[in-house]
PDB file of C-alpha atoms in Angstrom:
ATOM      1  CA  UNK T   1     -36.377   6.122   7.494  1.00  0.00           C
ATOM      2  CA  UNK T   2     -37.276   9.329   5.757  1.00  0.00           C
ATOM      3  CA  UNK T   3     -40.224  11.224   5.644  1.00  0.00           C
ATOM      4  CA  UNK T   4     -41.051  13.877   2.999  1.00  0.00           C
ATOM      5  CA  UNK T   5     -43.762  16.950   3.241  1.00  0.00           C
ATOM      6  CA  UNK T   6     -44.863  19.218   0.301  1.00  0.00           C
ATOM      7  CA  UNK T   7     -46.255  22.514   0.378  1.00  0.00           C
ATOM      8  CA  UNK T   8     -49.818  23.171  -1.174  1.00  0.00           C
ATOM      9  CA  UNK T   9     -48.718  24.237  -4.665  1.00  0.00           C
ATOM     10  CA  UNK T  10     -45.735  21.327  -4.577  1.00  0.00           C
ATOM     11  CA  UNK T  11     -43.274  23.206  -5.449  1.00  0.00           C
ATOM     12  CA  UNK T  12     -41.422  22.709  -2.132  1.00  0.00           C
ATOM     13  CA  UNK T  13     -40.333  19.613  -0.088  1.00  0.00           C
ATOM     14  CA  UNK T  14     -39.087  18.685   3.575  1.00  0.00           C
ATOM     15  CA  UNK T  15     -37.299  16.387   3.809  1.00  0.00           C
ATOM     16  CA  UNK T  16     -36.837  14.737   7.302  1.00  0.00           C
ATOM     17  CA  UNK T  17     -34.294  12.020   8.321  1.00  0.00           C
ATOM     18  CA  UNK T  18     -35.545   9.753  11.210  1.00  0.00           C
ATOM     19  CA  UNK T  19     -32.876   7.864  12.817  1.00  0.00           C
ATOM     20  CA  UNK T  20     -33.407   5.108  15.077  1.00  0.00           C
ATOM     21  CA  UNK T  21     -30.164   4.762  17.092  1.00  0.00           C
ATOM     22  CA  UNK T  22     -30.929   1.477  19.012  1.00  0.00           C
ATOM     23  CA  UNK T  23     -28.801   0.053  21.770  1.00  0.00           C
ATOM     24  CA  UNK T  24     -25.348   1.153  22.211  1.00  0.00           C
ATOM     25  CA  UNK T  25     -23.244  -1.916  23.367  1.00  0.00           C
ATOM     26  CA  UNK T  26     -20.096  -2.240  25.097  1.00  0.00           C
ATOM     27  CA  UNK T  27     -17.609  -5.084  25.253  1.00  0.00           C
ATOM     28  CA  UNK T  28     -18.361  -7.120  28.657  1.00  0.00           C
ATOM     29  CA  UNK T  29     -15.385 -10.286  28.281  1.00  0.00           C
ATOM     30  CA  UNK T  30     -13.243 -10.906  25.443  1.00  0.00           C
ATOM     31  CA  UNK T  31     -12.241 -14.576  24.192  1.00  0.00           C
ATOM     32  CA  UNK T  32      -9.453 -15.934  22.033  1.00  0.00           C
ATOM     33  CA  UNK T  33      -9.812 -19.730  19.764  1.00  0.00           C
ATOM     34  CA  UNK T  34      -7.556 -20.922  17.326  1.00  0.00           C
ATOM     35  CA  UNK T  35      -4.169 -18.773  18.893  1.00  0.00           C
ATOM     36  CA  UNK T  36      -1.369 -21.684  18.833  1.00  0.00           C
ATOM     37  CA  UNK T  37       1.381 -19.457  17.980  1.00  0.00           C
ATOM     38  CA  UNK T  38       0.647 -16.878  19.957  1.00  0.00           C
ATOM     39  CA  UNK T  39      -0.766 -16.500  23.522  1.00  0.00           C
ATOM     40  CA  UNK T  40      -3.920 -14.355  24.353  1.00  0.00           C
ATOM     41  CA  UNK T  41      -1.814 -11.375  25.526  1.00  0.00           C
ATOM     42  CA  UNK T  42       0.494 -11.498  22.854  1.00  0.00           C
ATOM     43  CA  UNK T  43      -2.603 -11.415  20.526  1.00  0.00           C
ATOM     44  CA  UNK T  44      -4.534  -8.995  22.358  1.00  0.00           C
ATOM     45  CA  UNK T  45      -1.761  -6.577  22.519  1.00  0.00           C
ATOM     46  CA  UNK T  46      -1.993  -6.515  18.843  1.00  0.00           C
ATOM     47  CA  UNK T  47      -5.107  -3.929  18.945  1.00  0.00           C
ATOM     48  CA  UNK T  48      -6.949  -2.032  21.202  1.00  0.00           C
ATOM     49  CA  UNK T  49     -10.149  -3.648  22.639  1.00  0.00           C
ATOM     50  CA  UNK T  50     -10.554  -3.189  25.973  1.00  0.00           C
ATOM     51  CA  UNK T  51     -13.193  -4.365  28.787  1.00  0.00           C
ATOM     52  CA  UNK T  52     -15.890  -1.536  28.917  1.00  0.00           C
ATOM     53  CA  UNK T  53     -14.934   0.086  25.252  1.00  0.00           C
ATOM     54  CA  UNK T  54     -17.481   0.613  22.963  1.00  0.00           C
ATOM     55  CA  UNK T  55     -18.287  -2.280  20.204  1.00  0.00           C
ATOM     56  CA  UNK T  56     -17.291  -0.552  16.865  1.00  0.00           C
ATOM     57  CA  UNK T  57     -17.419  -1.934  13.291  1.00  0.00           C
ATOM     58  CA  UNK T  58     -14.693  -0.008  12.472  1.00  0.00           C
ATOM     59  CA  UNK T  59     -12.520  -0.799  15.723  1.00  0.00           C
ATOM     60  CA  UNK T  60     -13.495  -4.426  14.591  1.00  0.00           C
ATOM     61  CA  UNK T  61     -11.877  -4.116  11.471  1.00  0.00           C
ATOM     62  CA  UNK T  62      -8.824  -2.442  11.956  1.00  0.00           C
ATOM     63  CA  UNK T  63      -7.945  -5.137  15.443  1.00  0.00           C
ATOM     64  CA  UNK T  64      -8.423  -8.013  12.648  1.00  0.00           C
ATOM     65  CA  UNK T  65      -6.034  -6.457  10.380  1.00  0.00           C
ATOM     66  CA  UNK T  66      -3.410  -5.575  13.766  1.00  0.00           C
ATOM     67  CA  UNK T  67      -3.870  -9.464  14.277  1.00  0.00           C
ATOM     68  CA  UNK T  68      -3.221 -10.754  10.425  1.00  0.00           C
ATOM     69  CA  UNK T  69       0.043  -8.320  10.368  1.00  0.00           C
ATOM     70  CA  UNK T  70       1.229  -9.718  13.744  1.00  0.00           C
ATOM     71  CA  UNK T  71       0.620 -13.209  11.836  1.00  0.00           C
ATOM     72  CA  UNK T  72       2.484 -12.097   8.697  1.00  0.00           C
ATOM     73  CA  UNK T  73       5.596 -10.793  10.301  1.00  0.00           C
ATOM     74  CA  UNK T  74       6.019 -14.379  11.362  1.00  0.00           C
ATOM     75  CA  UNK T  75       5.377 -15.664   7.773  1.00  0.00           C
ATOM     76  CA  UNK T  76       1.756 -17.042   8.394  1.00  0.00           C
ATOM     77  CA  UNK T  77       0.704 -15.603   4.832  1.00  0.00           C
ATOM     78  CA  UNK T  78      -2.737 -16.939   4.998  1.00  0.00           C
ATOM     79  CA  UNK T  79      -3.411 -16.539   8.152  1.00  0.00           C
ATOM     80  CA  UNK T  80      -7.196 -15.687   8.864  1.00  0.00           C
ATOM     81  CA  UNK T  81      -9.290 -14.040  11.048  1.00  0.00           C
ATOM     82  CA  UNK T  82     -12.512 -12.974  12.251  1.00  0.00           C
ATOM     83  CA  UNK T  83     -13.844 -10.872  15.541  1.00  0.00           C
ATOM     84  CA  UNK T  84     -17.561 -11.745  15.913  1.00  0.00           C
ATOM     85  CA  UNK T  85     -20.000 -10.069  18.446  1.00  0.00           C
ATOM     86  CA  UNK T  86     -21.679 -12.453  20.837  1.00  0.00           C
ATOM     87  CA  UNK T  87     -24.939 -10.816  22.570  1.00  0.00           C
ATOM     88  CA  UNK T  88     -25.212 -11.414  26.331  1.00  0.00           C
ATOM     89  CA  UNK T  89     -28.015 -11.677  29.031  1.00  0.00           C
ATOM     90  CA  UNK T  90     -27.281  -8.513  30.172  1.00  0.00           C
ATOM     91  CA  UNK T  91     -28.342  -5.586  27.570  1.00  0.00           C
ATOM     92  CA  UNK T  92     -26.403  -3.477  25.479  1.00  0.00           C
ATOM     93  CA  UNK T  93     -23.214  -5.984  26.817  1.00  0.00           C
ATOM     94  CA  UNK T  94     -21.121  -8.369  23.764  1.00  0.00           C
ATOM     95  CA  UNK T  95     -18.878 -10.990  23.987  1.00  0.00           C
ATOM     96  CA  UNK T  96     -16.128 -10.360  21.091  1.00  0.00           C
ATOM     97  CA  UNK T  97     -14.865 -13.959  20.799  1.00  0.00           C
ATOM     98  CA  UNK T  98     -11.471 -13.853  18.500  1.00  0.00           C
ATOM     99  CA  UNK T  99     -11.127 -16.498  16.105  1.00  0.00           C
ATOM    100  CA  UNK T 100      -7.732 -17.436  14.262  1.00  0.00           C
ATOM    101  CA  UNK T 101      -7.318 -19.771  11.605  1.00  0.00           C
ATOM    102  CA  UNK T 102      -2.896 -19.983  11.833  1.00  0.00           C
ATOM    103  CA  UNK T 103      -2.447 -21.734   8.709  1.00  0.00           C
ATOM    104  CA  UNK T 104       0.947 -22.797   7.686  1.00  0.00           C
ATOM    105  CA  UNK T 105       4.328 -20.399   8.187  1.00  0.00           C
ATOM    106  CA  UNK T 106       6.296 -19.986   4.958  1.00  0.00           C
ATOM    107  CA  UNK T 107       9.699 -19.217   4.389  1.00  0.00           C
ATOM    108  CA  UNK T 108      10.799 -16.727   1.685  1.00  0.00           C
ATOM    109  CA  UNK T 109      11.876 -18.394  -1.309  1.00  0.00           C
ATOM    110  CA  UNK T 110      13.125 -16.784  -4.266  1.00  0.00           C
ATOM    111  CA  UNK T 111      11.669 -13.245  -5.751  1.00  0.00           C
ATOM    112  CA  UNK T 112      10.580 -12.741  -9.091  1.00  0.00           C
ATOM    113  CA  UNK T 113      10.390  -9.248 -10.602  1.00  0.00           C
ATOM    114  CA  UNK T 114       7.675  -8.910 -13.674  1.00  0.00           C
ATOM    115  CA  UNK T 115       6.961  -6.279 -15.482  1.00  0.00           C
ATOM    116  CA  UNK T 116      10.136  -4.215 -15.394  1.00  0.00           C
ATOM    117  CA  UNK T 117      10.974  -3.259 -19.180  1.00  0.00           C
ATOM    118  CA  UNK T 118      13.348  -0.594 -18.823  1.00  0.00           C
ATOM    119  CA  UNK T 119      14.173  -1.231 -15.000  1.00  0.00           C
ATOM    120  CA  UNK T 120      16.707  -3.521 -13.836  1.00  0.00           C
ATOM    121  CA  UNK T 121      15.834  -6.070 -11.394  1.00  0.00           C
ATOM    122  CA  UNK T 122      18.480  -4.726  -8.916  1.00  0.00           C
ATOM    123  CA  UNK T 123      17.073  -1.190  -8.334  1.00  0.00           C
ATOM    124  CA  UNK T 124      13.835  -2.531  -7.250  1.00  0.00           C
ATOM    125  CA  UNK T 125      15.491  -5.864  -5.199  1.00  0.00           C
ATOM    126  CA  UNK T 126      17.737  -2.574  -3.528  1.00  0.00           C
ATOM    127  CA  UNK T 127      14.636  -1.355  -1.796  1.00  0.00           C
ATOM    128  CA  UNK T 128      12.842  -4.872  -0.882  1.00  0.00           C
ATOM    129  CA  UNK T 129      16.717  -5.346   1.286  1.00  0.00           C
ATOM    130  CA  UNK T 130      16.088  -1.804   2.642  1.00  0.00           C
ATOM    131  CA  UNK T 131      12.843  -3.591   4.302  1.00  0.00           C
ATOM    132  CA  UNK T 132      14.111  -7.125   5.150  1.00  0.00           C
ATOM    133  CA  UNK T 133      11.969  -8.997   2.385  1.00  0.00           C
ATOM    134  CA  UNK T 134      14.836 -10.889   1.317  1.00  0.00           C
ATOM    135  CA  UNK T 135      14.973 -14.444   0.112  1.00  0.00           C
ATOM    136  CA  UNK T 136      16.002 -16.889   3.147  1.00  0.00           C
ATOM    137  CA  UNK T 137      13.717 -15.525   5.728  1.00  0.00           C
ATOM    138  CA  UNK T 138      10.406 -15.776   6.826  1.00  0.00           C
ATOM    139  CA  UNK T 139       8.016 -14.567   4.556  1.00  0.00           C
ATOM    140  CA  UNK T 140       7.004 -11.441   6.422  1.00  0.00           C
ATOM    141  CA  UNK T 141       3.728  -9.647   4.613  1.00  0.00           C
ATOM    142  CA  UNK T 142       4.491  -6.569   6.521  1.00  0.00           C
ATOM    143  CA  UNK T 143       7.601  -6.246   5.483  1.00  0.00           C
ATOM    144  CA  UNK T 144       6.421  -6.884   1.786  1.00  0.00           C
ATOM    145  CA  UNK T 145       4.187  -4.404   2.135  1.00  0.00           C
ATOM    146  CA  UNK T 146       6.453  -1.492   2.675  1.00  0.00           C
ATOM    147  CA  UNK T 147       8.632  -2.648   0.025  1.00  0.00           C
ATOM    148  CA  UNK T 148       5.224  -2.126  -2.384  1.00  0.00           C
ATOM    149  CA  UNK T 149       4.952   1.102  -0.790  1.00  0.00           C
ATOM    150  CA  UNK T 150       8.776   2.070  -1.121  1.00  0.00           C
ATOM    151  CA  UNK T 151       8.995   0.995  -4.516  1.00  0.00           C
ATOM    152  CA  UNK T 152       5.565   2.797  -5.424  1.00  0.00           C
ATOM    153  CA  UNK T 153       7.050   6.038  -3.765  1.00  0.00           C
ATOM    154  CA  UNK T 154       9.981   5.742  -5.617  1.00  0.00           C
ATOM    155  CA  UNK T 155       9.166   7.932  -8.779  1.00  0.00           C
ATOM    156  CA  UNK T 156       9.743   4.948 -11.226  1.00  0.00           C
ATOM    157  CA  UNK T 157       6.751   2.558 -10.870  1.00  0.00           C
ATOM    158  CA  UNK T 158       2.822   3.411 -10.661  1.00  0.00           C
ATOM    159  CA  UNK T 159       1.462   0.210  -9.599  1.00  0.00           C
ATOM    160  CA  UNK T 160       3.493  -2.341  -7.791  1.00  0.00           C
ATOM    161  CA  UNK T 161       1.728  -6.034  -6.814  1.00  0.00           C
ATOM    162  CA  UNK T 162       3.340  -8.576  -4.463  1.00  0.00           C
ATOM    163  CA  UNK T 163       1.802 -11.537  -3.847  1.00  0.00           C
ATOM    164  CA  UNK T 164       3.021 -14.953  -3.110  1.00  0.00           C
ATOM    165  CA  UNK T 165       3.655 -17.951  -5.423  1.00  0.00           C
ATOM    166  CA  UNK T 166       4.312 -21.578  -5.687  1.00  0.00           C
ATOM    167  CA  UNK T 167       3.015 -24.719  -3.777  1.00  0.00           C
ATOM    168  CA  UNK T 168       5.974 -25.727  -1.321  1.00  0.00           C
ATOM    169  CA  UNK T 169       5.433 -27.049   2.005  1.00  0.00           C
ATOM    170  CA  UNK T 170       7.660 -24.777   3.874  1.00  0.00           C
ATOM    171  CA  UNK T 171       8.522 -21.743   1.250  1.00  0.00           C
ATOM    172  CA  UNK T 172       6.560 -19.589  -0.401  1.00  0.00           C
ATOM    173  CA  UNK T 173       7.983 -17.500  -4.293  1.00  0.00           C
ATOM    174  CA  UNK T 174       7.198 -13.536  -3.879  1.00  0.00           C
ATOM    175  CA  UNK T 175       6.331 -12.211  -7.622  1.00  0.00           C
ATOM    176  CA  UNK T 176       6.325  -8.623  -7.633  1.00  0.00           C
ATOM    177  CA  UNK T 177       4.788  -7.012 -10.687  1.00  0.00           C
ATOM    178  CA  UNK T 178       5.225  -3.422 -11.439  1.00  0.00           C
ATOM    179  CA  UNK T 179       3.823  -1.088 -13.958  1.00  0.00           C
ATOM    180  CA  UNK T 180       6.929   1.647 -14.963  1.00  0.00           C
ATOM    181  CA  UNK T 181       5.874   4.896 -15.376  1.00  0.00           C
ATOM    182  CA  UNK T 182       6.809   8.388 -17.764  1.00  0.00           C
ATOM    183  CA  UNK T 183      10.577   9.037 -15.631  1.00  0.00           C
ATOM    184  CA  UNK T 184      11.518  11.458 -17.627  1.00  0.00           C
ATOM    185  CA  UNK T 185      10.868  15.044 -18.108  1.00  0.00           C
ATOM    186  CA  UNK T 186      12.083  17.875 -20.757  1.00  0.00           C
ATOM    187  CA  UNK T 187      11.134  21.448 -20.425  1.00  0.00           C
ATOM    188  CA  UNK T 188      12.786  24.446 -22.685  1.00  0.00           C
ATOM    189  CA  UNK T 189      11.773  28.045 -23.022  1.00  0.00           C
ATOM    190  CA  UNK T 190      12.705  31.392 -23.693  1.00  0.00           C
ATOM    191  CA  UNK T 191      12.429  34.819 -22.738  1.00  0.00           C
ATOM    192  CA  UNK T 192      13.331  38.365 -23.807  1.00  0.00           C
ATOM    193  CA  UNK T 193      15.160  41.120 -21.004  1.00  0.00           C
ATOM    194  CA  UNK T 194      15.676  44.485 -21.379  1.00  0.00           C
ATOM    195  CA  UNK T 195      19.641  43.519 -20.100  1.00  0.00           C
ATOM    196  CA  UNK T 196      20.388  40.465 -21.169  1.00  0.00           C
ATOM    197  CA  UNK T 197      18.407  40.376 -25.076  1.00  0.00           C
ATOM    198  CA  UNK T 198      17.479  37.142 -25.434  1.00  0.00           C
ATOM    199  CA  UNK T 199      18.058  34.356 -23.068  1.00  0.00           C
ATOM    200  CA  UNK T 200      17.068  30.205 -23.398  1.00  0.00           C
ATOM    201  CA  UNK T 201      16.216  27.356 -20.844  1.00  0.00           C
ATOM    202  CA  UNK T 202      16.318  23.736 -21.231  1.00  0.00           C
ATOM    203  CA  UNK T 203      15.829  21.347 -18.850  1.00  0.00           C
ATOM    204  CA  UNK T 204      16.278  17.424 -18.629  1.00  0.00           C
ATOM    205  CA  UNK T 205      15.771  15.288 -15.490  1.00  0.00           C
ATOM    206  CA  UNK T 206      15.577  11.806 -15.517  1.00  0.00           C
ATOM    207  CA  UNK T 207      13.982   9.769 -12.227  1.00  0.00           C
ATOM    208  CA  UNK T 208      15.258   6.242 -13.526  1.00  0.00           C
ATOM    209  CA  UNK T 209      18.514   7.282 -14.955  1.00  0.00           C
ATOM    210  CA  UNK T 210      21.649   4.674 -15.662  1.00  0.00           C
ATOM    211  CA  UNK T 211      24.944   6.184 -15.941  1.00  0.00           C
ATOM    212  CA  UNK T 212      26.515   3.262 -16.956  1.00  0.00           C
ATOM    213  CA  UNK T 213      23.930   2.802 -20.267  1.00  0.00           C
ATOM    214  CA  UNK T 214      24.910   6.175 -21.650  1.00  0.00           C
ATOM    215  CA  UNK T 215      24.687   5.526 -25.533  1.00  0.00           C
ATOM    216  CA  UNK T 216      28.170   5.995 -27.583  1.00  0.00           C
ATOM    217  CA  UNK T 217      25.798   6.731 -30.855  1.00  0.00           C
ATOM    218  CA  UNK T 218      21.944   7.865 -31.693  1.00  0.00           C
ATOM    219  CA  UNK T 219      21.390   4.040 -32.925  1.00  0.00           C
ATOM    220  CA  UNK T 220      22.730   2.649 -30.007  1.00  0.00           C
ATOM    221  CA  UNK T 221      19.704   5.328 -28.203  1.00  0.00           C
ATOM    222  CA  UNK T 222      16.957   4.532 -30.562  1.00  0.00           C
ATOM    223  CA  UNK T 223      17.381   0.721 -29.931  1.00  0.00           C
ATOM    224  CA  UNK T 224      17.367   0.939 -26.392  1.00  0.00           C
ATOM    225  CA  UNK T 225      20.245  -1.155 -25.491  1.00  0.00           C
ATOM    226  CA  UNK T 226      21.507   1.908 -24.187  1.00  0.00           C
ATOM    227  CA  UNK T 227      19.044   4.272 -23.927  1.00  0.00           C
ATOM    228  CA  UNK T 228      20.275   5.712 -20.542  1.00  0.00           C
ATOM    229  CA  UNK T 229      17.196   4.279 -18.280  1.00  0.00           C
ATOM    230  CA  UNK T 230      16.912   1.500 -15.932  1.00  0.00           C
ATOM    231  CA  UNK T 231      19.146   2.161 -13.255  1.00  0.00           C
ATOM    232  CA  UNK T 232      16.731   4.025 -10.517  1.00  0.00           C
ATOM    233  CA  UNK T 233      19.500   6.990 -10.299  1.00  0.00           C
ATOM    234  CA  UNK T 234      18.347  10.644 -10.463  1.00  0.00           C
ATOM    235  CA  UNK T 235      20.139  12.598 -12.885  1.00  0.00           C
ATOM    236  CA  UNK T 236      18.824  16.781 -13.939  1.00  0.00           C
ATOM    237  CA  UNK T 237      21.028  18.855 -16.498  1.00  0.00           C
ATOM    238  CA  UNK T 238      20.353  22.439 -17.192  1.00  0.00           C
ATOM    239  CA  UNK T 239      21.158  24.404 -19.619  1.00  0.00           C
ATOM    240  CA  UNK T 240      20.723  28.435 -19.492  1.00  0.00           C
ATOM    241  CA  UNK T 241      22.413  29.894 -22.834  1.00  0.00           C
ATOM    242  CA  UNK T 242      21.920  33.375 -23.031  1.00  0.00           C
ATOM    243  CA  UNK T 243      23.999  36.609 -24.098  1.00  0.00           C
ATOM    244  CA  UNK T 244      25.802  39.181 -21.164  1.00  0.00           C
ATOM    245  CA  UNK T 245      26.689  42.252 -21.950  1.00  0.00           C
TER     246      UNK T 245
END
């Protein structure tokens, strides 16, 4: 709680912060329900509670993530869990009891790309291979989720969204929408040397560049059939006319 105190005029205030810190509790036995798939070990070696540690809200969240990705490499998609506190007889000692709810493991079906209007589908499938998310396969979430984070590192996309679709029994659709983002850049100036007189700069680089779309005329460019994007290459041309003498 807080108090406050104010000088005679009131024109001044203390302020003063009274914390109550309680019981600090540590973790006397640890318990494990609803693990089919895996055993106790396999589970516990997933995070990092141990006998004697301090009981942490934050160590509690981060062990039930360690457990859902252990669960998602191995396609359990909706896989749930929850790490719950039980008090003791002794003071300032908890039970954490683990509770898993498995659900069902899904293979990968097929993947769906949405969003993509001047990408191909191929430059962003190229870096879900790179991570194993491929159709065929389990559906692993971990390995979906570093192809969202590859493909938003990639210089093309700003927001990239996997999730999975359909209502199969044993296979689960991956849609992955993306949200394309300004690839390219143009920069031109120029400058004025005692030596050289006048002197230009220009500049193009393109992060999303597709050498095989390269337009043959301006219409062909302004239509964007072939507008020389889509392709998830890197291309940079510079230009520095100027006179020597």
């Amino acid at each position: 709680f807080v108090n406050t105190f104010f000088n005679e005029e009131r024109t001044r205030v203390r302020v003063e912060f009274v914390i109550e810190e309680g019981i600090l509790y540590t973790i006397a036995s640890i318990h494990f329900q609803g693990n089919n798939t895996f055993t106790k070990e396999e589970v516990s070696n997933a995070f990092s509670f141990e006998l004697g540690d301090r009981y942490k809200k934050k160590s509690k969240v981060l062990a039930e993530r360690s457990i859902k990705r252990l669960y998602g490499k191995d396609g359990y998609i909706y896989c749930d869990v929850r790490i719950d506190p039980e008090f003791t007889e002794e003071e300032g000692q908890v039970a954490v009891v683990v509770s898993v709810s498995e659900g069902t493991a899904f293979q990968l079906g097929k993947i769906y790309i949405q969003g993509n209007n001047q990408t191909q589908d191929k430059v962003a499938r190229r870096d879900l291979d790179r991570v194993g998310f491929t159709p065929g396969g389990k559906y692993d979430t971990d390995a979906a989720e570093k192809g969202r984070r590859r493909l938003s590192g990639s210089g093309i996309f700003d927001q990239v969204v996997i999730e999975p679709i359909g209502d199969d029994e044993k296979s689960r659709d991956a849609l992955v929408t993306v949200q394309e983002k300004l690839t390219g850049m143009m920069t031109f100036g120029v400058g004025i040397g005692s030596d050289n007189g006048i002197a230009g700069q220009f500049s193009l680089r393109e992060n999303n560049f597709d050498s095989s779309r390269i337009p043959s005329t301006l219409k062909e460019y302004m239509s964007g059939k072939r507008n020389m994007r889509g392709g998830g290459q890197r291309m940079e041309f510079n230009f520095q006319p100027g006179r020597r003498e």
